[in-house]
Amino acid sequence: TAMAVAEQQRSQQVLAFVTSIFRDADPYKSTQRTNLLSLLVGSRARLDREFGEQPLVRAELLIVVAETLVGVQQEVKAEEAAAAALAALDGLVAAHHPLPVRARLTLVEAHFYRDQFVAARQQLQQVLRLVDADPIGLGPQRLAALSLLAHLQVEENLLDEGERTGRAALQWLE
């Protein structure tokens, strides 16, 4: 179908862009000396330039960049990229589509690591409503949301709730 072909093309574009980021970081294949963090931060402008006419591809790549920025402890920049992805996806896909849910989960993580528990909980409540509406289609996102909720509850010293949520996540896996 046309939808499957479009999805495959988007996946190929995402893979090519991500591959190019790592190729640019390779000192043996790039003429520039740079590190991964500067490439990630600089990729925002490149995304606008290369994928300005393809908002779905641009949004997915913004999410990948945001997820990676959380991993390298650049939570503020991750929040900016995830928020930009959400803005790009608004009106483009449904709120329960996996991409906006991934962007929201990235925001939850960034808020969590910045000790912004209220903001993390607010985003997480939205994610849980979305994944509850489609528990099968959003299974991986549901598991991620439950795991983040358990971490948040433990961090807030709500140990019993954290244990219950952790057990719920394990049960859901079965």
PDB file of N, CA, C and O in Angstrom, residues 84-126:
ATOM      1  N   ALA A  84       9.991  20.541  20.125  1.00  0.00           N
ATOM      2  CA  ALA A  84       9.924  20.891  18.708  1.00  0.00           C
ATOM      3  C   ALA A  84       9.282  19.758  17.908  1.00  0.00           C
ATOM      4  O   ALA A  84       8.492  20.006  16.987  1.00  0.00           O
ATOM      5  N   ALA A  85       9.600  18.520  18.267  1.00  0.00           N
ATOM      6  CA  ALA A  85       8.985  17.372  17.593  1.00  0.00           C
ATOM      7  C   ALA A  85       7.481  17.345  17.844  1.00  0.00           C
ATOM      8  O   ALA A  85       6.690  17.139  16.913  1.00  0.00           O
ATOM      9  N   LEU A  86       7.074  17.569  19.090  1.00  0.00           N
ATOM     10  CA  LEU A  86       5.640  17.598  19.398  1.00  0.00           C
ATOM     11  C   LEU A  86       4.931  18.699  18.622  1.00  0.00           C
ATOM     12  O   LEU A  86       3.837  18.479  18.091  1.00  0.00           O
ATOM     13  N   ALA A  87       5.545  19.854  18.552  1.00  0.00           N
ATOM     14  CA  ALA A  87       4.936  20.963  17.807  1.00  0.00           C
ATOM     15  C   ALA A  87       4.804  20.603  16.327  1.00  0.00           C
ATOM     16  O   ALA A  87       3.781  20.901  15.702  1.00  0.00           O
ATOM     17  N   ALA A  88       5.832  19.958  15.772  1.00  0.00           N
ATOM     18  CA  ALA A  88       5.797  19.569  14.359  1.00  0.00           C
ATOM     19  C   ALA A  88       4.731  18.507  14.094  1.00  0.00           C
ATOM     20  O   ALA A  88       4.130  18.478  13.016  1.00  0.00           O
ATOM     21  N   LEU A  89       4.498  17.653  15.074  1.00  0.00           N
ATOM     22  CA  LEU A  89       3.532  16.563  14.901  1.00  0.00           C
ATOM     23  C   LEU A  89       2.089  17.001  15.139  1.00  0.00           C
ATOM     24  O   LEU A  89       1.164  16.322  14.710  1.00  0.00           O
ATOM     25  N   ASP A  90       1.915  18.127  15.813  1.00  0.00           N
ATOM     26  CA  ASP A  90       0.576  18.608  16.133  1.00  0.00           C
ATOM     27  C   ASP A  90      -0.213  18.842  14.841  1.00  0.00           C
ATOM     28  O   ASP A  90       0.204  19.602  13.977  1.00  0.00           O
ATOM     29  N   GLY A  91      -1.329  18.163  14.710  1.00  0.00           N
ATOM     30  CA  GLY A  91      -2.157  18.274  13.524  1.00  0.00           C
ATOM     31  C   GLY A  91      -1.709  17.390  12.376  1.00  0.00           C
ATOM     32  O   GLY A  91      -2.409  17.257  11.377  1.00  0.00           O
ATOM     33  N   LEU A  92      -0.541  16.791  12.503  1.00  0.00           N
ATOM     34  CA  LEU A  92       0.000  15.932  11.444  1.00  0.00           C
ATOM     35  C   LEU A  92      -0.391  14.470  11.668  1.00  0.00           C
ATOM     36  O   LEU A  92      -0.739  13.760  10.727  1.00  0.00           O
ATOM     37  N   VAL A  93      -0.302  14.047  12.929  1.00  0.00           N
ATOM     38  CA  VAL A  93      -0.710  12.686  13.298  1.00  0.00           C
ATOM     39  C   VAL A  93      -1.543  12.783  14.574  1.00  0.00           C
ATOM     40  O   VAL A  93      -1.503  13.793  15.282  1.00  0.00           O
ATOM     41  N   ALA A  94      -2.257  11.719  14.883  1.00  0.00           N
ATOM     42  CA  ALA A  94      -3.076  11.685  16.098  1.00  0.00           C
ATOM     43  C   ALA A  94      -2.173  11.680  17.336  1.00  0.00           C
ATOM     44  O   ALA A  94      -1.031  11.221  17.280  1.00  0.00           O
ATOM     45  N   ALA A  95      -2.708  12.172  18.424  1.00  0.00           N
ATOM     46  CA  ALA A  95      -1.944  12.236  19.684  1.00  0.00           C
ATOM     47  C   ALA A  95      -1.486  10.857  20.138  1.00  0.00           C
ATOM     48  O   ALA A  95      -0.443  10.729  20.776  1.00  0.00           O
ATOM     49  N   HIS A  96      -2.259   9.806  19.808  1.00  0.00           N
ATOM     50  CA  HIS A  96      -1.892   8.454  20.244  1.00  0.00           C
ATOM     51  C   HIS A  96      -0.983   7.733  19.244  1.00  0.00           C
ATOM     52  O   HIS A  96      -0.641   6.570  19.442  1.00  0.00           O
ATOM     53  N   HIS A  97      -0.550   8.422  18.191  1.00  0.00           N
ATOM     54  CA  HIS A  97       0.434   7.858  17.262  1.00  0.00           C
ATOM     55  C   HIS A  97       1.735   7.642  18.047  1.00  0.00           C
ATOM     56  O   HIS A  97       2.054   8.419  18.950  1.00  0.00           O
ATOM     57  N   PRO A  98       2.504   6.620  17.732  1.00  0.00           N
ATOM     58  CA  PRO A  98       3.736   6.355  18.489  1.00  0.00           C
ATOM     59  C   PRO A  98       4.738   7.516  18.542  1.00  0.00           C
ATOM     60  O   PRO A  98       5.440   7.673  19.541  1.00  0.00           O
ATOM     61  N   LEU A  99       4.810   8.343  17.510  1.00  0.00           N
ATOM     62  CA  LEU A  99       5.813   9.414  17.526  1.00  0.00           C
ATOM     63  C   LEU A  99       5.557  10.474  18.597  1.00  0.00           C
ATOM     64  O   LEU A  99       6.467  10.779  19.376  1.00  0.00           O
ATOM     65  N   PRO A 100       4.347  11.052  18.701  1.00  0.00           N
ATOM     66  CA  PRO A 100       4.154  12.010  19.798  1.00  0.00           C
ATOM     67  C   PRO A 100       4.260  11.366  21.175  1.00  0.00           C
ATOM     68  O   PRO A 100       4.720  11.999  22.133  1.00  0.00           O
ATOM     69  N   VAL A 101       3.891  10.102  21.272  1.00  0.00           N
ATOM     70  CA  VAL A 101       4.024   9.409  22.561  1.00  0.00           C
ATOM     71  C   VAL A 101       5.503   9.274  22.909  1.00  0.00           C
ATOM     72  O   VAL A 101       5.901   9.513  24.053  1.00  0.00           O
ATOM     73  N   ARG A 102       6.342   8.914  21.931  1.00  0.00           N
ATOM     74  CA  ARG A 102       7.797   8.847  22.175  1.00  0.00           C
ATOM     75  C   ARG A 102       8.355  10.201  22.575  1.00  0.00           C
ATOM     76  O   ARG A 102       9.211  10.288  23.464  1.00  0.00           O
ATOM     77  N   ALA A 103       7.895  11.252  21.910  1.00  0.00           N
ATOM     78  CA  ALA A 103       8.369  12.599  22.252  1.00  0.00           C
ATOM     79  C   ALA A 103       7.998  12.945  23.686  1.00  0.00           C
ATOM     80  O   ALA A 103       8.804  13.496  24.437  1.00  0.00           O
ATOM     81  N   ARG A 104       6.774  12.609  24.095  1.00  0.00           N
ATOM     82  CA  ARG A 104       6.337  12.884  25.470  1.00  0.00           C
ATOM     83  C   ARG A 104       7.143  12.061  26.477  1.00  0.00           C
ATOM     84  O   ARG A 104       7.499  12.559  27.541  1.00  0.00           O
ATOM     85  N   LEU A 105       7.429  10.811  26.142  1.00  0.00           N
ATOM     86  CA  LEU A 105       8.243   9.985  27.042  1.00  0.00           C
ATOM     87  C   LEU A 105       9.645  10.576  27.195  1.00  0.00           C
ATOM     88  O   LEU A 105      10.215  10.553  28.285  1.00  0.00           O
ATOM     89  N   THR A 106      10.175  11.133  26.125  1.00  0.00           N
ATOM     90  CA  THR A 106      11.485  11.778  26.199  1.00  0.00           C
ATOM     91  C   THR A 106      11.419  13.006  27.091  1.00  0.00           C
ATOM     92  O   THR A 106      12.341  13.260  27.883  1.00  0.00           O
ATOM     93  N   LEU A 107      10.328  13.763  26.990  1.00  0.00           N
ATOM     94  CA  LEU A 107      10.141  14.908  27.888  1.00  0.00           C
ATOM     95  C   LEU A 107      10.074  14.456  29.341  1.00  0.00           C
ATOM     96  O   LEU A 107      10.647  15.097  30.220  1.00  0.00           O
ATOM     97  N   VAL A 108       9.384  13.350  29.587  1.00  0.00           N
ATOM     98  CA  VAL A 108       9.295  12.819  30.953  1.00  0.00           C
ATOM     99  C   VAL A 108      10.696  12.529  31.479  1.00  0.00           C
ATOM    100  O   VAL A 108      11.051  12.931  32.592  1.00  0.00           O
ATOM    101  N   GLU A 109      11.488  11.830  30.689  1.00  0.00           N
ATOM    102  CA  GLU A 109      12.855  11.506  31.127  1.00  0.00           C
ATOM    103  C   GLU A 109      13.680  12.764  31.390  1.00  0.00           C
ATOM    104  O   GLU A 109      14.387  12.846  32.401  1.00  0.00           O
ATOM    105  N   ALA A 110      13.599  13.727  30.479  1.00  0.00           N
ATOM    106  CA  ALA A 110      14.377  14.958  30.649  1.00  0.00           C
ATOM    107  C   ALA A 110      13.941  15.692  31.914  1.00  0.00           C
ATOM    108  O   ALA A 110      14.784  16.146  32.691  1.00  0.00           O
ATOM    109  N   HIS A 111      12.633  15.779  32.144  1.00  0.00           N
ATOM    110  CA  HIS A 111      12.138  16.421  33.369  1.00  0.00           C
ATOM    111  C   HIS A 111      12.611  15.654  34.606  1.00  0.00           C
ATOM    112  O   HIS A 111      13.027  16.248  35.594  1.00  0.00           O
ATOM    113  N   PHE A 112      12.530  14.345  34.537  1.00  0.00           N
ATOM    114  CA  PHE A 112      12.916  13.500  35.671  1.00  0.00           C
ATOM    115  C   PHE A 112      14.373  13.739  36.043  1.00  0.00           C
ATOM    116  O   PHE A 112      14.702  13.961  37.207  1.00  0.00           O
ATOM    117  N   TYR A 113      15.256  13.713  35.053  1.00  0.00           N
ATOM    118  CA  TYR A 113      16.683  13.870  35.336  1.00  0.00           C
ATOM    119  C   TYR A 113      17.047  15.279  35.767  1.00  0.00           C
ATOM    120  O   TYR A 113      18.127  15.498  36.312  1.00  0.00           O
ATOM    121  N   ARG A 114      16.147  16.235  35.532  1.00  0.00           N
ATOM    122  CA  ARG A 114      16.366  17.600  36.012  1.00  0.00           C
ATOM    123  C   ARG A 114      15.636  17.845  37.330  1.00  0.00           C
ATOM    124  O   ARG A 114      15.529  18.971  37.779  1.00  0.00           O
ATOM    125  N   ASP A 115      15.147  16.769  37.947  1.00  0.00           N
ATOM    126  CA  ASP A 115      14.410  16.839  39.209  1.00  0.00           C
ATOM    127  C   ASP A 115      13.150  17.697  39.105  1.00  0.00           C
ATOM    128  O   ASP A 115      12.717  18.296  40.081  1.00  0.00           O
ATOM    129  N   GLN A 116      12.555  17.744  37.957  1.00  0.00           N
ATOM    130  CA  GLN A 116      11.300  18.456  37.740  1.00  0.00           C
ATOM    131  C   GLN A 116      10.159  17.433  37.764  1.00  0.00           C
ATOM    132  O   GLN A 116       9.559  17.109  36.745  1.00  0.00           O
ATOM    133  N   PHE A 117       9.897  16.943  38.971  1.00  0.00           N
ATOM    134  CA  PHE A 117       8.978  15.828  39.113  1.00  0.00           C
ATOM    135  C   PHE A 117       7.534  16.181  38.781  1.00  0.00           C
ATOM    136  O   PHE A 117       6.798  15.352  38.259  1.00  0.00           O
ATOM    137  N   VAL A 118       7.111  17.407  39.062  1.00  0.00           N
ATOM    138  CA  VAL A 118       5.738  17.810  38.743  1.00  0.00           C
ATOM    139  C   VAL A 118       5.538  17.794  37.228  1.00  0.00           C
ATOM    140  O   VAL A 118       4.555  17.246  36.724  1.00  0.00           O
ATOM    141  N   ALA A 119       6.466  18.389  36.508  1.00  0.00           N
ATOM    142  CA  ALA A 119       6.380  18.404  35.045  1.00  0.00           C
ATOM    143  C   ALA A 119       6.461  16.983  34.484  1.00  0.00           C
ATOM    144  O   ALA A 119       5.736  16.636  33.538  1.00  0.00           O
ATOM    145  N   ALA A 120       7.336  16.160  35.058  1.00  0.00           N
ATOM    146  CA  ALA A 120       7.457  14.774  34.610  1.00  0.00           C
ATOM    147  C   ALA A 120       6.144  14.035  34.824  1.00  0.00           C
ATOM    148  O   ALA A 120       5.669  13.312  33.937  1.00  0.00           O
ATOM    149  N   ARG A 121       5.537  14.224  35.981  1.00  0.00           N
ATOM    150  CA  ARG A 121       4.273  13.538  36.285  1.00  0.00           C
ATOM    151  C   ARG A 121       3.162  14.002  35.346  1.00  0.00           C
ATOM    152  O   ARG A 121       2.357  13.194  34.888  1.00  0.00           O
ATOM    153  N   GLN A 122       3.112  15.294  35.031  1.00  0.00           N
ATOM    154  CA  GLN A 122       2.078  15.811  34.128  1.00  0.00           C
ATOM    155  C   GLN A 122       2.202  15.191  32.739  1.00  0.00           C
ATOM    156  O   GLN A 122       1.211  14.731  32.167  1.00  0.00           O
ATOM    157  N   GLN A 123       3.410  15.160  32.206  1.00  0.00           N
ATOM    158  CA  GLN A 123       3.625  14.530  30.896  1.00  0.00           C
ATOM    159  C   GLN A 123       3.296  13.046  30.957  1.00  0.00           C
ATOM    160  O   GLN A 123       2.701  12.493  30.040  1.00  0.00           O
ATOM    161  N   LEU A 124       3.699  12.416  32.043  1.00  0.00           N
ATOM    162  CA  LEU A 124       3.484  10.982  32.191  1.00  0.00           C
ATOM    163  C   LEU A 124       2.003  10.650  32.260  1.00  0.00           C
ATOM    164  O   LEU A 124       1.557   9.634  31.697  1.00  0.00           O
ATOM    165  N   GLN A 125       1.216  11.476  32.912  1.00  0.00           N
ATOM    166  CA  GLN A 125      -0.232  11.246  32.957  1.00  0.00           C
ATOM    167  C   GLN A 125      -0.831  11.308  31.552  1.00  0.00           C
ATOM    168  O   GLN A 125      -1.696  10.499  31.208  1.00  0.00           O
ATOM    169  N   GLN A 126      -0.362  12.251  30.738  1.00  0.00           N
ATOM    170  CA  GLN A 126      -0.840  12.317  29.359  1.00  0.00           C
ATOM    171  C   GLN A 126      -0.458  11.061  28.587  1.00  0.00           C
ATOM    172  O   GLN A 126      -1.263  10.497  27.849  1.00  0.00           O
TER     173      GLN A 126
END
